PDB file of C-alpha atoms in Angstrom:
ATOM      1  CA  MET R  18       0.000   0.000   0.000  1.00 67.00           C
ATOM      2  CA  LEU R  19       2.791   2.433   0.850  1.00 71.00           C
ATOM      3  CA  VAL R  20       4.534   1.869  -2.468  1.00 71.00           C
ATOM      4  CA  ASP R  21       1.232   2.520  -4.280  1.00 73.00           C
ATOM      5  CA  LYS R  22       0.839   5.982  -2.750  1.00 74.00           C
ATOM      6  CA  ILE R  23       4.338   7.225  -2.095  1.00 81.00           C
ATOM      7  CA  GLY R  24       7.141   7.542  -4.608  1.00 79.00           C
ATOM      8  CA  VAL R  25      10.638   8.931  -4.442  1.00 77.00           C
ATOM      9  CA  GLU R  26      11.235  10.452  -7.845  1.00 75.00           C
ATOM     10  CA  PRO R  27      11.235  14.234  -8.186  1.00 76.00           C
ATOM     11  CA  ALA R  28       8.556  15.592 -10.492  1.00 74.00           C
ATOM     12  CA  GLY R  29      10.680  18.502 -11.635  1.00 82.00           C
ATOM     13  CA  LEU R  30       7.795  20.817 -10.784  1.00 82.00           C
ATOM     14  CA  PRO R  31       7.112  23.194  -7.867  1.00 84.00           C
ATOM     15  CA  PHE R  32       6.433  21.616  -4.450  1.00 83.00           C
ATOM     16  CA  ASN R  33       2.763  22.629  -4.636  1.00 82.00           C
ATOM     17  CA  SER R  34       2.114  21.530  -8.226  1.00 82.00           C
ATOM     18  CA  ARG R  35      -1.252  19.986  -8.986  1.00 80.00           C
ATOM     19  CA  LEU R  36       0.007  18.978 -12.426  1.00 82.00           C
ATOM     20  CA  ALA R  37       2.636  16.684 -10.887  1.00 77.00           C
ATOM     21  CA  ILE R  38       0.045  14.238  -9.537  1.00 76.00           C
ATOM     22  CA  GLU R  39      -1.681  14.105 -12.907  1.00 78.00           C
ATOM     23  CA  ILE R  40       1.441  13.253 -14.899  1.00 76.00           C
ATOM     24  CA  LEU R  41       3.030  10.780 -12.467  1.00 71.00           C
ATOM     25  CA  ALA R  42       2.118   7.122 -12.788  1.00 63.00           C
ATOM     26  CA  LYS R  43      -0.334   5.890 -10.158  1.00 64.00           C
ATOM     27  CA  ARG R  44      -0.315   9.370  -8.616  1.00 61.00           C
ATOM     28  CA  SER R  45       2.615   8.247  -6.452  1.00 64.00           C
ATOM     29  CA  VAL R  46       4.449  11.335  -5.348  1.00 75.00           C
ATOM     30  CA  ASN R  47       7.539  12.239  -3.387  1.00 82.00           C
ATOM     31  CA  PRO R  48       6.696  12.771   0.321  1.00 84.00           C
ATOM     32  CA  LEU R  49       8.743  15.988   0.380  1.00 84.00           C
ATOM     33  CA  VAL R  50       6.206  17.879  -1.757  1.00 85.00           C
ATOM     34  CA  ASN R  51       2.661  18.853  -0.797  1.00 85.00           C
ATOM     35  CA  ALA R  52       0.844  15.992  -2.541  1.00 85.00           C
ATOM     36  CA  GLY R  53       3.263  13.409  -1.179  1.00 85.00           C
ATOM     37  CA  ALA R  54       3.062  14.793   2.337  1.00 88.00           C
ATOM     38  CA  MET R  55      -0.739  14.616   2.227  1.00 88.00           C
ATOM     39  CA  ALA R  56      -0.630  11.070   0.842  1.00 86.00           C
ATOM     40  CA  SER R  57       1.797  10.119   3.636  1.00 89.00           C
ATOM     41  CA  VAL R  58      -0.452  11.573   6.327  1.00 92.00           C
ATOM     42  CA  SER R  59      -3.413   9.633   4.913  1.00 89.00           C
ATOM     43  CA  LEU R  60      -1.568   6.414   5.789  1.00 91.00           C
ATOM     44  CA  VAL R  61      -1.390   7.211   9.523  1.00 94.00           C
ATOM     45  CA  LYS R  62      -3.947   4.913  11.138  1.00 95.00           C
ATOM     46  CA  ALA R  63      -6.205   6.874  13.488  1.00 97.00           C
ATOM     47  CA  SER R  64      -9.865   6.982  14.447  1.00 97.00           C
ATOM     48  CA  SER R  65     -10.114  10.771  14.104  1.00 97.00           C
ATOM     49  CA  GLU R  66      -8.290  13.789  12.737  1.00 94.00           C
ATOM     50  CA  ASN R  67      -7.334  14.785  16.286  1.00 96.00           C
ATOM     51  CA  GLU R  68      -5.833  11.375  16.979  1.00 98.00           C
ATOM     52  CA  ARG R  69      -3.929  11.504  13.668  1.00 97.00           C
ATOM     53  CA  TRP R  70      -2.548  14.947  14.558  1.00 95.00           C
ATOM     54  CA  ASP R  71      -1.535  13.772  18.045  1.00 97.00           C
ATOM     55  CA  LEU R  72       0.296  10.762  16.580  1.00 98.00           C
ATOM     56  CA  ILE R  73       2.145  12.868  14.014  1.00 96.00           C
ATOM     57  CA  LEU R  74       3.044  15.585  16.514  1.00 97.00           C
ATOM     58  CA  GLY R  75       4.190  12.984  19.030  1.00 98.00           C
ATOM     59  CA  ASN R  76       6.428  11.263  16.482  1.00 97.00           C
ATOM     60  CA  LEU R  77       7.931  14.534  15.270  1.00 96.00           C
ATOM     61  CA  SER R  78       8.528  15.625  18.873  1.00 98.00           C
ATOM     62  CA  ASP R  79      10.304  12.321  19.509  1.00 99.00           C
ATOM     63  CA  PHE R  80      12.465  12.865  16.414  1.00 98.00           C
ATOM     64  CA  ALA R  81      13.275  16.405  17.572  1.00 98.00           C
ATOM     65  CA  GLY R  82      14.055  15.284  21.114  1.00 98.00           C
ATOM     66  CA  ALA R  83      11.764  17.985  22.517  1.00 98.00           C
ATOM     67  CA  PRO R  84       8.053  18.783  22.578  1.00 98.00           C
ATOM     68  CA  LEU R  85       6.942  20.615  19.438  1.00 97.00           C
ATOM     69  CA  THR R  86       3.953  22.920  19.174  1.00 94.00           C
ATOM     70  CA  MET R  87       1.953  24.278  16.291  1.00 91.00           C
ATOM     71  CA  MET R  88       2.401  27.932  15.411  1.00 95.00           C
ATOM     72  CA  GLU R  89      -1.248  28.999  15.357  1.00 95.00           C
ATOM     73  CA  LYS R  90      -0.678  32.198  13.357  1.00 96.00           C
ATOM     74  CA  VAL R  91       1.184  30.304  10.620  1.00 94.00           C
ATOM     75  CA  TYR R  92      -1.468  27.562  10.628  1.00 91.00           C
ATOM     76  CA  GLN R  93      -4.290  30.085  10.189  1.00 95.00           C
ATOM     77  CA  SER R  94      -2.415  31.821   7.381  1.00 92.00           C
ATOM     78  CA  GLU R  95      -1.803  28.538   5.541  1.00 88.00           C
ATOM     79  CA  TYR R  96      -5.340  27.275   6.138  1.00 89.00           C
ATOM     80  CA  SER R  97      -6.920  30.436   4.752  1.00 90.00           C
ATOM     81  CA  THR R  98      -5.055  30.000   1.459  1.00 84.00           C
ATOM     82  CA  ALA R  99      -5.127  26.203   1.216  1.00 88.00           C
ATOM     83  CA  TRP R 100      -7.432  25.982  -1.813  1.00 86.00           C
ATOM     84  CA  GLY R 101      -4.563  24.573  -3.891  1.00 85.00           C
ATOM     85  CA  ASN R 102      -3.901  21.823  -1.373  1.00 85.00           C
ATOM     86  CA  ARG R 103      -7.599  20.998  -1.218  1.00 85.00           C
ATOM     87  CA  SER R 104      -7.648  20.492  -4.979  1.00 85.00           C
ATOM     88  CA  ILE R 105      -4.573  18.243  -4.708  1.00 83.00           C
ATOM     89  CA  VAL R 106      -6.380  16.064  -2.143  1.00 82.00           C
ATOM     90  CA  ASN R 107      -9.338  15.700  -4.493  1.00 82.00           C
ATOM     91  CA  ASN R 108      -6.999  14.390  -7.202  1.00 78.00           C
ATOM     92  CA  LEU R 109      -5.124  11.865  -5.059  1.00 75.00           C
TER      93      LEU R 109
END
């Protein structure tokens, strides 16, 4: 399942490209671009969005060796302009 959703090859397009997921076989995308990051997050098993967020934040905090927090102002800014990411999700 992982190999079906996540690839490793660069698309040669901007990190937020919607075209990249249309031209790549099986819509498998590099996890270091927006579409790949969203596909990766979709594979985290959780019963709710809150649980998924807690799992991701906990893992990243463990990797960092310190508790991480979300920067609310940055989150709100990104969320208010996330129409491009929403269209990527619809194409995955």
